[in-house]
Short mmCIF file of C-alpha atoms in Angstrom, two decimals:
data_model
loop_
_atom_site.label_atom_id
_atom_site.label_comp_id
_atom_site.label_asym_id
_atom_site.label_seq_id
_atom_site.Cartn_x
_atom_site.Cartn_y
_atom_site.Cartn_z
CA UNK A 1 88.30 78.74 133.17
CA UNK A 2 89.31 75.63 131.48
CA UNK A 3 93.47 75.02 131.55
CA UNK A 4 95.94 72.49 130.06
CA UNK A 5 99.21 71.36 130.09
CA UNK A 6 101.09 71.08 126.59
CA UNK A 7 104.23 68.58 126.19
CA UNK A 8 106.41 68.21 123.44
CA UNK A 9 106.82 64.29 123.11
CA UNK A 10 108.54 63.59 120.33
CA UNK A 11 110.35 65.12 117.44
CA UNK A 12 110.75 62.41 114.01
CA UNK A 13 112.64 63.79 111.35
CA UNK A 14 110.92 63.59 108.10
CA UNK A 15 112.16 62.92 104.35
CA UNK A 16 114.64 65.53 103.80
CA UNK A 17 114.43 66.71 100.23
CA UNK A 18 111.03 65.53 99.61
CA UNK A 19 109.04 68.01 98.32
CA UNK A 20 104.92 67.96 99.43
CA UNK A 21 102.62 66.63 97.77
CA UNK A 22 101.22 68.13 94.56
CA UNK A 23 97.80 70.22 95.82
CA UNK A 24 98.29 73.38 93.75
CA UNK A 25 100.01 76.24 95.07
CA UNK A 26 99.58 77.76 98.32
CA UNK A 27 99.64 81.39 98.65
CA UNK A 28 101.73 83.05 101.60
CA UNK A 29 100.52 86.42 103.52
CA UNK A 30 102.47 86.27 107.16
CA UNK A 31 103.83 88.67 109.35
CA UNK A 32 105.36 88.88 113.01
CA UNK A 33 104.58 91.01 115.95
CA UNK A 34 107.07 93.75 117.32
CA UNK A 35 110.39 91.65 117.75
CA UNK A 36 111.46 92.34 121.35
CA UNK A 37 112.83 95.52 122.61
CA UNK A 38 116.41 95.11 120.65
CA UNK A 39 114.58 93.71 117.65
CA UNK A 40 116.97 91.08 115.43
CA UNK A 41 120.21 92.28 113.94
CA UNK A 42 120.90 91.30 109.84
CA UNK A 43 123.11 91.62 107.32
CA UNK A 44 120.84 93.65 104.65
CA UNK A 45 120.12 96.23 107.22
CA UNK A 46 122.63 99.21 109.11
CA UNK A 47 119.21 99.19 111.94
CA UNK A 48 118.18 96.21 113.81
CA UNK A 49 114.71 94.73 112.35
CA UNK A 50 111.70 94.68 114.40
CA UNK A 51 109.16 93.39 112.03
CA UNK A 52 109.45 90.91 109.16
CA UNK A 53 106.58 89.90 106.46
CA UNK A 54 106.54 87.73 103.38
CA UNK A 55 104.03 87.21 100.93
CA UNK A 56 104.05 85.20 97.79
CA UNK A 57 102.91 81.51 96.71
CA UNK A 58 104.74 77.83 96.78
CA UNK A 59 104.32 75.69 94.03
CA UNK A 60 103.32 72.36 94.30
CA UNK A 61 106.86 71.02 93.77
CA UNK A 62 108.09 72.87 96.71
CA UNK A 63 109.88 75.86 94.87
CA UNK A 64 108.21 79.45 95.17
CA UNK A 65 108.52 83.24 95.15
CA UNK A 66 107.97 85.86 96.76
CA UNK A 67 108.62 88.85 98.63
CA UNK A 68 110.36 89.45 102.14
CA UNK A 69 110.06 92.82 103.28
CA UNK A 70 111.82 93.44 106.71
CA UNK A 71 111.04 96.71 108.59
CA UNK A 72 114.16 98.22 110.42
CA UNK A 73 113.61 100.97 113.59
CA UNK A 74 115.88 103.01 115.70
CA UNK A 75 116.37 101.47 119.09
CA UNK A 76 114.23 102.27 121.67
CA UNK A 77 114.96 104.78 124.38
CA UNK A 78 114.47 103.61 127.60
CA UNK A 79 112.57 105.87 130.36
CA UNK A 80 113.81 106.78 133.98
CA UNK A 81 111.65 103.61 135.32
CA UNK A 82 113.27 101.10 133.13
CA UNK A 83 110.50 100.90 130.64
CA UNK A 84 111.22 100.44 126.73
CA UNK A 85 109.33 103.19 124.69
CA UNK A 86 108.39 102.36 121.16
CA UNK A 87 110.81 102.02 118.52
CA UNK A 88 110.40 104.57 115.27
CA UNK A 89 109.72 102.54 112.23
CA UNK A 90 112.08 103.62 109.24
CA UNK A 91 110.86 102.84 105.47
CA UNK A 92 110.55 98.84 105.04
CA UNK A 93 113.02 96.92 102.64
CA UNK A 94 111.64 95.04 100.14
CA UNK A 95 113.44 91.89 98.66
CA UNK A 96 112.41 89.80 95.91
CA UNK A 97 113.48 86.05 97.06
CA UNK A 98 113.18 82.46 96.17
CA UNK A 99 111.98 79.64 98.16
CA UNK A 100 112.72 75.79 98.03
CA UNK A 101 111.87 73.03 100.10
CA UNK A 102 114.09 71.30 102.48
CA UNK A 103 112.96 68.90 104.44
CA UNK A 104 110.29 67.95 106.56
CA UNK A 105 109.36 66.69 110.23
CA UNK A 106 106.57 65.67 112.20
CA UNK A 107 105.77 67.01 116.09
CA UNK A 108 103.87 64.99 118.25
CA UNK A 109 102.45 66.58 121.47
CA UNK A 110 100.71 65.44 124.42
CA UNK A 111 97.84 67.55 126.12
CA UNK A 112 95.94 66.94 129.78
CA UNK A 113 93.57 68.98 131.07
CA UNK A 114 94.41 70.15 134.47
CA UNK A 115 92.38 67.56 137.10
CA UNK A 116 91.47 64.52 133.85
CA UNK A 117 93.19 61.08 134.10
CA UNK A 118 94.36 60.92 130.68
CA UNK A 119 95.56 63.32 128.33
CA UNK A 120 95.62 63.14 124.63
CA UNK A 121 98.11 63.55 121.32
CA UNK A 122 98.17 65.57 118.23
CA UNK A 123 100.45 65.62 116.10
CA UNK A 124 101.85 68.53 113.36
CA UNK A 125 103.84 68.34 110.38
CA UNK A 126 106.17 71.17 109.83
CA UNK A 127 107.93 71.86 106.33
CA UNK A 128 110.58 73.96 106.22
CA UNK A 129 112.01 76.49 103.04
CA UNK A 130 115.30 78.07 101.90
CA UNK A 131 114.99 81.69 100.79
CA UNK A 132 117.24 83.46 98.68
CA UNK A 133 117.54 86.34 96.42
CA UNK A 134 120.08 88.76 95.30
CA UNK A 135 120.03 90.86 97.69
CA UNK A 136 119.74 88.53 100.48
CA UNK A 137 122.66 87.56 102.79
CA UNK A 138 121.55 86.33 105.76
CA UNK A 139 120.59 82.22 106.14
CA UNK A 140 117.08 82.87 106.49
CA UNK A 141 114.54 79.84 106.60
CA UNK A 142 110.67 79.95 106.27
CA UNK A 143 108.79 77.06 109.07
CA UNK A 144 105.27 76.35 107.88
CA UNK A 145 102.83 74.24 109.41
CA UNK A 146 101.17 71.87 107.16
CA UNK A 147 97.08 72.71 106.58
CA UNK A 148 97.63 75.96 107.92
CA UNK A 149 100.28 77.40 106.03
CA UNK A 150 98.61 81.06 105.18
CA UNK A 151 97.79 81.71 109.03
CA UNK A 152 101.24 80.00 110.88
CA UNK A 153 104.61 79.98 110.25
CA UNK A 154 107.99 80.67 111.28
CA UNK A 155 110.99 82.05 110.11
CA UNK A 156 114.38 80.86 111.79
CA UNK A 157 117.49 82.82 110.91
CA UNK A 158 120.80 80.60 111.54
CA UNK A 159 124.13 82.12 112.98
CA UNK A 160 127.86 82.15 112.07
CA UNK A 161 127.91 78.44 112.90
CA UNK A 162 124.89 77.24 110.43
CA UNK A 163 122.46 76.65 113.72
CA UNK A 164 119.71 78.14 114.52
CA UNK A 165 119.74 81.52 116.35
CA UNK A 166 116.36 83.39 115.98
CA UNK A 167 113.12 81.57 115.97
CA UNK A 168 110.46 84.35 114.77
CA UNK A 169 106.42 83.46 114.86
CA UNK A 170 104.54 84.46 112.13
CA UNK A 171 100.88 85.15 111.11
CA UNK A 172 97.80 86.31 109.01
CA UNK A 173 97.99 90.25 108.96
CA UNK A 174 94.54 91.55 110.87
CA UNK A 175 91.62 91.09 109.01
CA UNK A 176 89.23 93.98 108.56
CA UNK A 177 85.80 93.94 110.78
CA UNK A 178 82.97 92.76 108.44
CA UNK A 179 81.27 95.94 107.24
CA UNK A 180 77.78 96.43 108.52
CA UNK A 181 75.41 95.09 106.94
CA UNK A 182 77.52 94.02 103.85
CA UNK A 183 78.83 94.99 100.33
CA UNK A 184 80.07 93.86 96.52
CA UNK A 185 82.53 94.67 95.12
CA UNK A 186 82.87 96.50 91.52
CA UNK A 187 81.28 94.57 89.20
CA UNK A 188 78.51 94.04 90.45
CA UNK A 189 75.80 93.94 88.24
CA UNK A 190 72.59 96.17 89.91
CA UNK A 191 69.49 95.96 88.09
CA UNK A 192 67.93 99.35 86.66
CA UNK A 193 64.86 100.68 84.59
CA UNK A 194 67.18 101.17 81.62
CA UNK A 195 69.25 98.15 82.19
CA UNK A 196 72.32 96.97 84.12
CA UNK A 197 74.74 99.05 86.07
CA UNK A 198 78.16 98.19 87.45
CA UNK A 199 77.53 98.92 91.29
CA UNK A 200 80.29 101.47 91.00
CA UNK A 201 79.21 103.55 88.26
CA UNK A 202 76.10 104.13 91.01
CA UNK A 203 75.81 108.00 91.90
CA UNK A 204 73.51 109.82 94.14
CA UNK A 205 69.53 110.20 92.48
CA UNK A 206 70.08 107.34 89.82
CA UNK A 207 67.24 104.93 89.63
CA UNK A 208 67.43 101.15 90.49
CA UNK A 209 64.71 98.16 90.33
CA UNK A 210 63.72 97.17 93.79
CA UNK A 211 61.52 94.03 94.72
CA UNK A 212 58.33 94.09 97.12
CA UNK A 213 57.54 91.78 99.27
CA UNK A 214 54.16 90.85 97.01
CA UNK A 215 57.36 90.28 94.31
CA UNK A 216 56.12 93.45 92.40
CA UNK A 217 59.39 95.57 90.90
CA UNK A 218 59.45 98.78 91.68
CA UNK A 219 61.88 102.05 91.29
CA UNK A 220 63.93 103.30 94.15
CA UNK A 221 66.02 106.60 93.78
CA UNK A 222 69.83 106.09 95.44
CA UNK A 223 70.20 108.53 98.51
CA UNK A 224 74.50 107.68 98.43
CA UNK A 225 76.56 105.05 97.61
CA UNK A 226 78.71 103.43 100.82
CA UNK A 227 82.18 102.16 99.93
CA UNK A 228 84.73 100.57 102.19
CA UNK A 229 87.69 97.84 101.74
CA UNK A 230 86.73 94.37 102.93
CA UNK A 231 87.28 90.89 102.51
CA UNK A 232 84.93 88.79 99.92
CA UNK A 233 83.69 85.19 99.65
CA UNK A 234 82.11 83.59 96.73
CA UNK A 235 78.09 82.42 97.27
CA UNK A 236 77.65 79.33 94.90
CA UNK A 237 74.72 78.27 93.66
CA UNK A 238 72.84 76.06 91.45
CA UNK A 239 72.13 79.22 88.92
CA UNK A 240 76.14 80.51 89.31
CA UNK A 241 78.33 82.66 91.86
CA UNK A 242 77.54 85.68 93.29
CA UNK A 243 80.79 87.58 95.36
CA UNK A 244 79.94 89.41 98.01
CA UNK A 245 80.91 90.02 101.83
CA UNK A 246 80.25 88.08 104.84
CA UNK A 247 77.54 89.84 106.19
CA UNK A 248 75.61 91.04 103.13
CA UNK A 249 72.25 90.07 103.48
CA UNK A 250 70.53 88.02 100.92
CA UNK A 251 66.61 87.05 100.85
CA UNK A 252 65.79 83.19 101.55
CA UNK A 253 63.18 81.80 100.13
CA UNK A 254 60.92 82.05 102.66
CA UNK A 255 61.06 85.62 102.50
CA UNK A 256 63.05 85.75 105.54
CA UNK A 257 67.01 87.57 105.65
CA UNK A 258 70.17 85.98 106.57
CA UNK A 259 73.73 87.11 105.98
CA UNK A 260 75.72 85.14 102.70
CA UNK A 261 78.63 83.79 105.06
CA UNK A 262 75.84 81.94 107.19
CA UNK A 263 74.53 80.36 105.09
CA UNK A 264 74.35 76.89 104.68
CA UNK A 265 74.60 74.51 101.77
CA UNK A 266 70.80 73.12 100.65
CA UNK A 267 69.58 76.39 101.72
CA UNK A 268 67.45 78.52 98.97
CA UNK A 269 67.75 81.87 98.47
CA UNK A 270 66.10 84.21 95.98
CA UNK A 271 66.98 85.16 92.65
CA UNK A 272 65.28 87.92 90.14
CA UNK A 273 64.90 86.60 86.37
CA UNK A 274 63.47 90.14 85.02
CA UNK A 275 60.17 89.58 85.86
CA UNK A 276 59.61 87.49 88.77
CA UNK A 277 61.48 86.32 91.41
CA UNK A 278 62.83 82.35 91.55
CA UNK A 279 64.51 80.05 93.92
CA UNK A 280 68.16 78.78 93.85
CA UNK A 281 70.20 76.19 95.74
CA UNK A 282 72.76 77.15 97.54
CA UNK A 283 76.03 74.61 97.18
CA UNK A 284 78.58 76.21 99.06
CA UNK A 285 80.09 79.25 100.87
CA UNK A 286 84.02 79.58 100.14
CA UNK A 287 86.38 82.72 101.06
CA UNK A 288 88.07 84.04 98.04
CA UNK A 289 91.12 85.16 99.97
CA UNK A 290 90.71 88.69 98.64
CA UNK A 291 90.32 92.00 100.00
CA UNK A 292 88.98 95.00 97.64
CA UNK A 293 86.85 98.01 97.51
CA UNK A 294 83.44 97.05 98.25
CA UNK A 295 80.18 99.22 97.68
CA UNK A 296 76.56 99.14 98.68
CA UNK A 297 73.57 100.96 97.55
CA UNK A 298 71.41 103.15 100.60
CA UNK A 299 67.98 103.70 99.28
CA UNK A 300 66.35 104.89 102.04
CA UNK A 301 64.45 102.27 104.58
CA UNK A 302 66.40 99.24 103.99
CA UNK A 303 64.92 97.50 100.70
CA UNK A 304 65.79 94.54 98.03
CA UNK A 305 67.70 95.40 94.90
CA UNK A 306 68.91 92.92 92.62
CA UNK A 307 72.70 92.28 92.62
CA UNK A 308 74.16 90.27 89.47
CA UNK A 309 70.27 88.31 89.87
CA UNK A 310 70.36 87.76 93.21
CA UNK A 311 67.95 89.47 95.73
CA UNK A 312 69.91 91.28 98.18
CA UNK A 313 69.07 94.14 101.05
CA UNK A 314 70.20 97.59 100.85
CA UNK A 315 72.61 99.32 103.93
CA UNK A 316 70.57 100.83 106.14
CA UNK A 317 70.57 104.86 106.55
CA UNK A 318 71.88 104.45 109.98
CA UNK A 319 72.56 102.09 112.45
CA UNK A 320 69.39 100.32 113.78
CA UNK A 321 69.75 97.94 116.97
CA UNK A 322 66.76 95.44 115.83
CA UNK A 323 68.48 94.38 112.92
CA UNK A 324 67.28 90.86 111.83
CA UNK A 325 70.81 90.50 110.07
CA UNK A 326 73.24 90.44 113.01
CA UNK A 327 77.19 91.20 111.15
CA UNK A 328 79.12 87.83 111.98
CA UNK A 329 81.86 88.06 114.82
CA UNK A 330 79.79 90.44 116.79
CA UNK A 331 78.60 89.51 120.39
CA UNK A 332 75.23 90.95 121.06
CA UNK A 333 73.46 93.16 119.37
CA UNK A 334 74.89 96.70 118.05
CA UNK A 335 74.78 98.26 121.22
CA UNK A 336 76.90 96.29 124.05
CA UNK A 337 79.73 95.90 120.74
CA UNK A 338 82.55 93.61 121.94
CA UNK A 339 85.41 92.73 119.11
CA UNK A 340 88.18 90.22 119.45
CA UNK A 341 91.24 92.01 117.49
CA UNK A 342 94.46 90.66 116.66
CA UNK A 343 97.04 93.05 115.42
CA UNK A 344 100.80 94.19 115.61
CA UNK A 345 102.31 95.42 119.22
CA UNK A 346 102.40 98.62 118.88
CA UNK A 347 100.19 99.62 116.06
CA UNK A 348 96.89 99.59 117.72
CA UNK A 349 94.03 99.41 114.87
CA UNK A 350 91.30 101.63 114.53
CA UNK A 351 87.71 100.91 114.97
CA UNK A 352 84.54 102.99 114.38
CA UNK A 353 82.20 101.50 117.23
CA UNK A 354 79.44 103.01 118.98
CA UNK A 355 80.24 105.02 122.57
CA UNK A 356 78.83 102.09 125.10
CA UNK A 357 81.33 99.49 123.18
CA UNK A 358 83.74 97.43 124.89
CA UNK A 359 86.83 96.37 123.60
CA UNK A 360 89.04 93.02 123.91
CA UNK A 361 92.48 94.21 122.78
CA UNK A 362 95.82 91.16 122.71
CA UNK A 363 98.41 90.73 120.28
CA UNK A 364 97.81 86.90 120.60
CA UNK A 365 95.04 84.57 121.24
CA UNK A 366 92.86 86.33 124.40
CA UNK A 367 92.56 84.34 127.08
CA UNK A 368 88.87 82.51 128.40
CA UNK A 369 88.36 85.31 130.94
CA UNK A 370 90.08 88.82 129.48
CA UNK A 371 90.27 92.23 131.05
CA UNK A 372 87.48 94.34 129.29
CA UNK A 373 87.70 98.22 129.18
CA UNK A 374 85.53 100.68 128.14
CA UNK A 375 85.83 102.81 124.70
CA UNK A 376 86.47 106.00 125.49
CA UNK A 377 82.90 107.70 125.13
CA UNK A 378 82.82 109.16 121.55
CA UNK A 379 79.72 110.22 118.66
CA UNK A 380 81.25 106.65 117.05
CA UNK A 381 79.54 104.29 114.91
CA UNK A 382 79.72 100.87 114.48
CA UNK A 383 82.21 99.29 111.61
CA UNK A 384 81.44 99.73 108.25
CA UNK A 385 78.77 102.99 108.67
#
C-alpha cells in the first residue's frame, strides 16, 4: 500500500479583485457531508445546520447566482456509551443569493513518498466568492479550486470579528450507477415500419426496425420499455450527435459491441441510412452534465435497433454474466459486483445488486486496501434491471 506525506509550503496571495479569466460560465452543483455531531450554528436558522448545498453558475466576469439551500436538524441525542445518534433532518431552506469574486491565491504543496529521496510540488489556485441575498445574514464565502470547480469547493463562514470560523468541504452530489446495459433519453428517435418514434411514446407490442447481422432490416415486436434516471454524454460524430448513456452499447464497424463512453476518437461505429447500414467517425466523447429520464427498448434476445440513425443494442431480458458489453465502473463481471460509492454520512444510498455482491462503502476517497463486506443475501439485481 503506497503512502505519502503532504506539506503545505507556501501560501502567495493572489490579485485581489481580479476577476478570472473569461472561459464562459461555470456551473456549480456542491454539497457537504454531515457537519459534525453539533452541526454549525447561523443566523437564518432557530436549528443548527448540518448540511449545506449550492447550485447555480459564475459568469465569466466573476459575478453569479444561485441557490444556497442549508438543511437544519435537531441535535443529536447521545446514547448511554457516549455515542452520537443521527440527527433528524427538518425541511431544507432555500435562499436565492448572489456571488462575486474576491480575490485569489495560489497553494503550493510538497509531496514524498514514504522511503523516495525526493519529493515533488504541485501547486493549486484557489478563488474565493462573496454570497449574498436578501435573506442572507451570515458572512458566508464560497472557496473553489480552479479546473475543478463543479467537484471541490469550500465554503468558510467568518465570525463576529470578520475571520474565519468554519471551514466546510464541499463536493459533487453522488452520481447514479450507470444503468445496465445503457439508455436515451426522450427524444430519441427509434426507427419503425411506419416511420419514426420518440423512444418514449414506445409501449408494449409496437413494432420497431431491427438490423441483422447480414445488414437485412427486420421487425421486432417490444416485450416492455425500461426507464430509469441517469446521467448522459453526447457521442459526436462525423454524421452528427447522438446522446445517450455511458454504457449503451453501440455496433463498431467491425460488427463487434462496445459501450459509447469507451469509445475512442477515430473509432467507427455504425449508422442506418434507411436501407443499409454505413460507417461514421467518431470525434469525441463529452459528458453533458445532465441527468434525466432515460429509456431503452427490450425486444427479446438482445438485438440492434436504430436510435436517431445510429445502430445500437437492445437491454437484455435479464441479467446475463457473458455480456460482451461490460457497464463502466464495474470490477469483474456481473457476478463478484464491487462499487466504489461516495455519498452523504448518514444517508446510505441504495443499490439493486445481485446477492454474491460486495460492497465498498466511505464518505470520502476509500483507501488502497478497504474493508469489504458482504451484501446481505437478497433476490437483487444488478443496477439499472
Amino acid at each position: 500500500m503506497s503512502l505519502f506525506l503532504l506539506a503545505l509550503v507556501t501560501l502567495q496571495a493572489g490579485a485581489d479583485g481580479v476577476p478570472p479569466a473569461k472561459q464562459g460560465n461555470t456551473g456549480i452543483d456542491l454539497q457537504s457531508d454531515t457537519i459534525g455531531v453539533l452541526g454549525v450554528p447561523l443566523a437564518e436558522s432557530k436549528q443548527a445546520i448540518f448540511r449545506i448545498s449550492i447550485k447555480g453558475t459564475i459568469d465569466p466576469d466573476g459575478s453569479g447566482k444561485g441557490t444556497l439551500s442549508l438543511e437544519p436538524a435537531g441535535t443529536p441525542e447521545i446514547d448511554d456509551f457516549g455515542f452520537p445518534g443521527y440527527p433528524v433532518f427538518l425541511p431544507a431552506i432555500n435562499l436565492e443569493c448572489q456571488l462575486q469574486f474576491e480575490k485569489s491565491a495560489i497553494k503550493t504543496y510538497y509531496s514524498q513518498r514514504l522511503g523516495a529521496e525526493r519529493g515533488t510540488t504541485h501547486t493549486e489556485e484557489w478563488r474565493l466568492y462573496s454570497l449574498s441575498g436578501p435573506k442572507i445574514k451570515s458572512p458566508i464565502f464560497l472557496a473553489l479550486l480552479k479546473g475543478n470547480e463543479s467537484s471541490h469547493g469550500r465554503f468558510i463562514i467568518h465570525g463576529p470579528q470578520g475571520k474565519a470560523k468554519y471551514a466546510i468541504d464541499l463536493r459533487m452530489p453522488p452520481q447514479p450507477e450507470p444503468c445496465h446495459p445503457g439508455c436515451f433519453p426522450a427524444g430519441t428517435l427509434i426507427d419503425t415500419p411506419a416511420g419514426t418514434s420518440a423512444i418514449e411514446r414506445l409501449r408494449e407490442g409496437d413494432t420497431v426496425t431491427t438490423i441483422g447481422a447480414d445488414g437485412a432490416p427486420s421487425q421486432t415486436r417490444v416485450s416492455s420499455v425500461f426507464m430509469t434516471q441517469n446521467r448522459l454524454i453526447e457521442v459526436k460524430t462525423e454524421a452528427g450527435t447522438l446522446i445517450t448513456t455511458e454504457t449503451q452499447p453501440l455496433c463498431l464497424a467491425d460488427g463487434r459491441l462496445k459501450a459509447a463512453g469507451e469509445l475512442k476518437g477515430g473509432e467507427q461505429i455504425q449508422t442506418w441510412m434507411g436501407k443499409a447500414k454505413s460507417n461514421t467517425k467518431v470525434k469525441a466523447i463529452t459528458p453533458t452534465g445532465r441527468t434525466a429520464q432515460v429509456f431503452n427498448l427490450i425486444l427479446g434476445e438482445p438485438v440492434l435497433f436504430v436510435a436517431n440513425g445510429y445502430l445500437a443494442r437492445s437491454k437484455p431480458p435479464k441479467v446475463v454474466s457473458d455480456d460482451p458489453v461490460q457497464p463502466q465502473g464495474l470490477d469483474g463481471g456481473i457476478q463478484g459486483l464491487s462499487l466504489w460509492t461516495r455519498g452523504r454520512v448518514g444517508s446510505p444510498h441504495k443499490f439493486l445488486i445481485p446477492p454474491s455482491a460486495t460492497i465498498h462503502r466511505f464518505a470520502s476517497n476509500p483507501p488502497s486496501r478497504p474493508a469489504a463486506r458482504k451484501w446481505p443475501p437478497s433476490p437483487l439485481q444488478s443496477p439499472g434491471d
